[in-house]
PDB file of C-alpha atoms in Angstrom:
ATOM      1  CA  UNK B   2      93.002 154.892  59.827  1.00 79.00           C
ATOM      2  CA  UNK B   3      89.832 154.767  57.795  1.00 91.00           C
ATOM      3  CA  UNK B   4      88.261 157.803  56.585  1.00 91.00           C
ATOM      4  CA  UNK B   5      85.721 157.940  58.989  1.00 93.00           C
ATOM      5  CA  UNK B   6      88.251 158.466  61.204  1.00 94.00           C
ATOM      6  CA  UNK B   7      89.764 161.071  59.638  1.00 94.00           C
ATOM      7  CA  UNK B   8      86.443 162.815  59.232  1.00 95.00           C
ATOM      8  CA  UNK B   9      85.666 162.713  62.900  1.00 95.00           C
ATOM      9  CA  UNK B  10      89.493 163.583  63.908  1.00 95.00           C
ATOM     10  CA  UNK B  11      88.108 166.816  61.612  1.00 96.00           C
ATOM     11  CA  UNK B  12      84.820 167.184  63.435  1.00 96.00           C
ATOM     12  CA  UNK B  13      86.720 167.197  66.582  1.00 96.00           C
ATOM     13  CA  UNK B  14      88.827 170.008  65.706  1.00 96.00           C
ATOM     14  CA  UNK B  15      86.464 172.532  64.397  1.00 96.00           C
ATOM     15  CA  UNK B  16      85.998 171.540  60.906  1.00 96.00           C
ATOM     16  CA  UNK B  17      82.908 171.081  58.528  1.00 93.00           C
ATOM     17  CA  UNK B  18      82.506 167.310  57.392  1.00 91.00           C
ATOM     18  CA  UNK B  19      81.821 167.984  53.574  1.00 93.00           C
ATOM     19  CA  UNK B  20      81.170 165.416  50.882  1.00 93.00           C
ATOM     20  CA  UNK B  21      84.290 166.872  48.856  1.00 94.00           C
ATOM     21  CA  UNK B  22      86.548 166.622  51.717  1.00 95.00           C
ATOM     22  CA  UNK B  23      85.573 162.881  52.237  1.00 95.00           C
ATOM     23  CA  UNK B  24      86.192 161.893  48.613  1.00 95.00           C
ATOM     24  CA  UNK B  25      89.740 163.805  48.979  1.00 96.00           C
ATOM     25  CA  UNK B  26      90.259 161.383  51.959  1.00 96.00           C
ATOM     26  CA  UNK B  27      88.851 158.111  50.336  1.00 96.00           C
ATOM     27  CA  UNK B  28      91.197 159.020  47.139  1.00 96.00           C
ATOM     28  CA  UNK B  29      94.058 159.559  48.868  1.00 95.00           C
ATOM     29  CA  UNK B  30      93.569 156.535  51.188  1.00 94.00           C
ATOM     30  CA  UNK B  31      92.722 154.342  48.233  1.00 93.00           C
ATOM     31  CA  UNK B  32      95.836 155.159  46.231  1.00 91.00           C
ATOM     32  CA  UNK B  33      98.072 155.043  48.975  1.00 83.00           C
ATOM     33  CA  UNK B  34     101.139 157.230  46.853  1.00 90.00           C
ATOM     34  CA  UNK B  35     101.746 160.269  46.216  1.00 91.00           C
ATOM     35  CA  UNK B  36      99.091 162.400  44.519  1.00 93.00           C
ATOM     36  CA  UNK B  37      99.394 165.662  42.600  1.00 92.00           C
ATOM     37  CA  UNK B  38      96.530 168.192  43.012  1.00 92.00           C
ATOM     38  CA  UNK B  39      95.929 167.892  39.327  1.00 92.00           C
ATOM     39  CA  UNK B  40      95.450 163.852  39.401  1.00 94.00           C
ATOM     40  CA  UNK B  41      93.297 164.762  42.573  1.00 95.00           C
ATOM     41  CA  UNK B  42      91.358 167.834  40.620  1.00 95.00           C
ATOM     42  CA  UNK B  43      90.722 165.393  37.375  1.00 95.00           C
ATOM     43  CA  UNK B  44      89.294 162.748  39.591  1.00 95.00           C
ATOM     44  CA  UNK B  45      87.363 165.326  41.652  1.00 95.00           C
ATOM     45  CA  UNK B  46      86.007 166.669  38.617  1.00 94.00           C
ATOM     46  CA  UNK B  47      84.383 163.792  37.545  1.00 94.00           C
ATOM     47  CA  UNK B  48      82.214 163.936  40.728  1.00 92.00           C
ATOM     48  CA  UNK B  49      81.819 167.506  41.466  1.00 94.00           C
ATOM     49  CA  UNK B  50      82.026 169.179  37.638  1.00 94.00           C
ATOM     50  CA  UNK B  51      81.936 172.474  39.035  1.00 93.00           C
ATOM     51  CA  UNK B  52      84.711 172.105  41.557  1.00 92.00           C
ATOM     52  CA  UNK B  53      86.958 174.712  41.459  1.00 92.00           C
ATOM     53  CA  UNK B  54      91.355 174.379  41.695  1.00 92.00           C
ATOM     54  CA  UNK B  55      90.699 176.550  45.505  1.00 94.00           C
ATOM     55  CA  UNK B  56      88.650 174.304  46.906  1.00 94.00           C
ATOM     56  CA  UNK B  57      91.079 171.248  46.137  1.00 95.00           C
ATOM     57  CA  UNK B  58      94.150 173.697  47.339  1.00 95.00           C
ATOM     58  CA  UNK B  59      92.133 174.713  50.176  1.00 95.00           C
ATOM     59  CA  UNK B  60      91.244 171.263  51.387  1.00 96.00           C
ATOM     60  CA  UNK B  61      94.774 169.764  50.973  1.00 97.00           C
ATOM     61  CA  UNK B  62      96.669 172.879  53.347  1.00 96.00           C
ATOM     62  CA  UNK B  63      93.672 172.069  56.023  1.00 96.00           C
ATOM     63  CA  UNK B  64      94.633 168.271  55.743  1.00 96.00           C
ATOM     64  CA  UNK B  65      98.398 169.170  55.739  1.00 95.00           C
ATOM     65  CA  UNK B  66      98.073 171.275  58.811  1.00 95.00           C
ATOM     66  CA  UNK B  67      96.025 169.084  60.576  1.00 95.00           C
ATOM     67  CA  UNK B  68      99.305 166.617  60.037  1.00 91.00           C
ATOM     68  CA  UNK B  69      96.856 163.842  58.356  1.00 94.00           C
ATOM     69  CA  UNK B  70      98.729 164.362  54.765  1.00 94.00           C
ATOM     70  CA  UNK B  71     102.273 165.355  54.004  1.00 90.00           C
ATOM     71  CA  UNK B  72     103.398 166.756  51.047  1.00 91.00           C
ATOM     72  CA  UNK B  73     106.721 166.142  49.119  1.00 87.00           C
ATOM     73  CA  UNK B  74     108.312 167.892  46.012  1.00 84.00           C
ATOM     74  CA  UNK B  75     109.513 166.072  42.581  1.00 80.00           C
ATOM     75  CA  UNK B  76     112.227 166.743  40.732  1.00 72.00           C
ATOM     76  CA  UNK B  77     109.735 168.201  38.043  1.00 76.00           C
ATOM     77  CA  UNK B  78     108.907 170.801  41.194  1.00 82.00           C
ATOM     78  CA  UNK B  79     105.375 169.452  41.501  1.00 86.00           C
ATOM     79  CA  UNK B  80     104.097 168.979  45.008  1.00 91.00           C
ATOM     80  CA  UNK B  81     102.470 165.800  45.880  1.00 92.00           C
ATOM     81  CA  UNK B  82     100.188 164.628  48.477  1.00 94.00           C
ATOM     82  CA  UNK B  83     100.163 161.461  50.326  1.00 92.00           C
ATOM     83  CA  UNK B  84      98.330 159.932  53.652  1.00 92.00           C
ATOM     84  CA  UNK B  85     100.489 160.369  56.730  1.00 88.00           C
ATOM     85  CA  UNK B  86     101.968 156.556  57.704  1.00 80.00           C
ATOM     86  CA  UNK B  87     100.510 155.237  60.611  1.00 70.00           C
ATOM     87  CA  UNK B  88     103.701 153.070  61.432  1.00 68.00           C
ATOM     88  CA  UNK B  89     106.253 154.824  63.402  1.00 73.00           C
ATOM     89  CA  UNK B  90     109.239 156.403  63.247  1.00 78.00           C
ATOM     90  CA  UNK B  91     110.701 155.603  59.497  1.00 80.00           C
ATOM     91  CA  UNK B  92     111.357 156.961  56.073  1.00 86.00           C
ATOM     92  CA  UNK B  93     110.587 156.623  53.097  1.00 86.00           C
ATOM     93  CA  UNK B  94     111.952 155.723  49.196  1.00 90.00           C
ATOM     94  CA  UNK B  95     109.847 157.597  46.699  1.00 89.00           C
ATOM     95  CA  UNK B  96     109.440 156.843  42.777  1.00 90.00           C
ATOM     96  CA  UNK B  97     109.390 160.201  41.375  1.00 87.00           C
ATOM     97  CA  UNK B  98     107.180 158.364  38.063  1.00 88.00           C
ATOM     98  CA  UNK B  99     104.460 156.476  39.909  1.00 88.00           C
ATOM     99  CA  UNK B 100     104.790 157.880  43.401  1.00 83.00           C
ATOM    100  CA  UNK B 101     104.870 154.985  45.000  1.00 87.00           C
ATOM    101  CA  UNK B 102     106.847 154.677  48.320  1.00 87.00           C
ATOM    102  CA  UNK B 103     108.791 152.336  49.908  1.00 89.00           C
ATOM    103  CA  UNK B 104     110.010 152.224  53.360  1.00 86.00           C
ATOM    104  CA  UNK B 105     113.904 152.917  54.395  1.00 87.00           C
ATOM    105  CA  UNK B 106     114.835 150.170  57.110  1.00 85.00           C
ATOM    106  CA  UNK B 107     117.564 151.903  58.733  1.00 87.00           C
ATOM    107  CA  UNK B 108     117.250 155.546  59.963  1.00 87.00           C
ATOM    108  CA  UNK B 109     120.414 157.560  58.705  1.00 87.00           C
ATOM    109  CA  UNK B 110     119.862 160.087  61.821  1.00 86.00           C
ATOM    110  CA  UNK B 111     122.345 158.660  64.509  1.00 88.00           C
ATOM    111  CA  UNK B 112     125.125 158.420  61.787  1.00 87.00           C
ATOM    112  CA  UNK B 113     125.050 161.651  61.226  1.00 88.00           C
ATOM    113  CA  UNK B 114     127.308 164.468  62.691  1.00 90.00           C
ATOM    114  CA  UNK B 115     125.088 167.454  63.702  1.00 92.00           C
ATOM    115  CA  UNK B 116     126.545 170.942  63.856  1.00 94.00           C
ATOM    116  CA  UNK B 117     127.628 172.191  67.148  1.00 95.00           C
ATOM    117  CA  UNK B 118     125.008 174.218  68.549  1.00 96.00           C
ATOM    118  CA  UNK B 119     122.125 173.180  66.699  1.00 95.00           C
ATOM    119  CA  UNK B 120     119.079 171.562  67.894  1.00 93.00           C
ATOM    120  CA  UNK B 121     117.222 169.412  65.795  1.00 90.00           C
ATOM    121  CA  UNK B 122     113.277 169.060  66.437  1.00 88.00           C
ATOM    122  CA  UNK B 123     112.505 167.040  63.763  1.00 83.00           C
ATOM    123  CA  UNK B 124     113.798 165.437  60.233  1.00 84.00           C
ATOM    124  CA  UNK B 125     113.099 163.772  57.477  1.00 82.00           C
ATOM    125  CA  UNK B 126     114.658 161.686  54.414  1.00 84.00           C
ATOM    126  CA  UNK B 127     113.527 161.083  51.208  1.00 85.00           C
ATOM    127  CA  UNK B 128     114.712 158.888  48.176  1.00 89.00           C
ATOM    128  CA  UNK B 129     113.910 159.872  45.187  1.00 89.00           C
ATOM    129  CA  UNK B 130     114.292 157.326  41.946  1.00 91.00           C
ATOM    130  CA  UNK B 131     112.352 155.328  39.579  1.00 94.00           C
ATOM    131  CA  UNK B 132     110.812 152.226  41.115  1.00 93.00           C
ATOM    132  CA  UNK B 133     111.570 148.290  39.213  1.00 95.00           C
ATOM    133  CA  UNK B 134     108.267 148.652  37.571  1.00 94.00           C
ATOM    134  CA  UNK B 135     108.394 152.555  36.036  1.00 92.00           C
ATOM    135  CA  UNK B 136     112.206 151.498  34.840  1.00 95.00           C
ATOM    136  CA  UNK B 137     110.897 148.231  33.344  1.00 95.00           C
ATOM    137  CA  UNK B 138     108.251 150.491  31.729  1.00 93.00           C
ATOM    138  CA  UNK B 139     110.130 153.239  30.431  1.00 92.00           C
ATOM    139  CA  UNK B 140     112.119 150.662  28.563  1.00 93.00           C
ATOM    140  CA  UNK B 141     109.635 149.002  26.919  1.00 87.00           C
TER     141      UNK B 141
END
C-alpha cells in the first residue's frame, strides 16, 4: 500500500490525517526495515524541530493498533517498527544490525506439536542474526 492509502484507511476509522503522521508513514514505507523510535525521532526532528518523543510514541501505538505496523524487540531490548507485509501468510528473518528482513519460505507451524488443550489464534516466528552485509561490515 502507498501512504495515501494508509492515510485514508486512518480517515476511515476515526483518525485525524496530520502532516506528522504522514511523514511517519512515508519513512517507514521508504525504509522498508525495522525502525527504532529514536532513528524515527532524529529524522522527524529535522522536519518538525519542536516535535516532542509523545507524539512519535503516540503515533506509532495508533499505527500498531490499527495493525498497519508491527513492532519487534532486539536483543539490545529496543523495540522496532516496521510496515505490516502485504504478502500473506509468512515469516520473517530479521538482522538485528541493519533491520533488514528477509522472508522464511517454509512455515515451522504444522511441524510443531501443540500442547493438549491449547488453542492457538495466532503466531509468529522471528530470526534474529546479522545479515551477509552487517557481518561483511563488522569485519572490515
Amino acid at each position: 500500500m502507498r501512504t495515501e492509502e494508509y492515510m485514508h484507511e486512518l480517515k476511515d476509522r476515526g483518525y485525524r490525517l496530520t502532516g506528522k503522521r504522514k511523514e511517519i508513514l512515508d519513512f517507514l514505507l521508504l525504509h522498508n526495515r525495522y525502525i527504532s523510535a529514536r532513528e524515527l525521532i532524529e529524522y522527524m526532528k529535522e522536519k518538525y524541530p519542536t516535535m516532542s518523543y509523545e507524539t512519535v510514541y503516540r503515533n506509532l501505538k495508533t499505527l500498531r493498533d490499527e495493525g498497519m505496523i508491527e513492532e519487534s524487540r532486539f536483543e539490545d531490548n529496543e523495540t522496532k517498527y516496521r510496515i505490516v507485509c502485504q504478502t500473506g501468510h509468512h515469516h520473517h528473518y530479521i538482522c538485528i544490525h541493519c533491520g533488514r528482513t528477509m522472508v522464511i519460505e517454509h512455515c515451522p507451524m504444522p511441524e510443531l506439536t501443540v500442547p493438549d488443550g491449547f488453542h492457538v489464534l495466532q503466531h509468529r516466528f522471528e530470526v534474529l542474526g546479522y545479515c551477509a552485509q552487517c557481518q561483511h561490515e563488522m569485519q572490515s
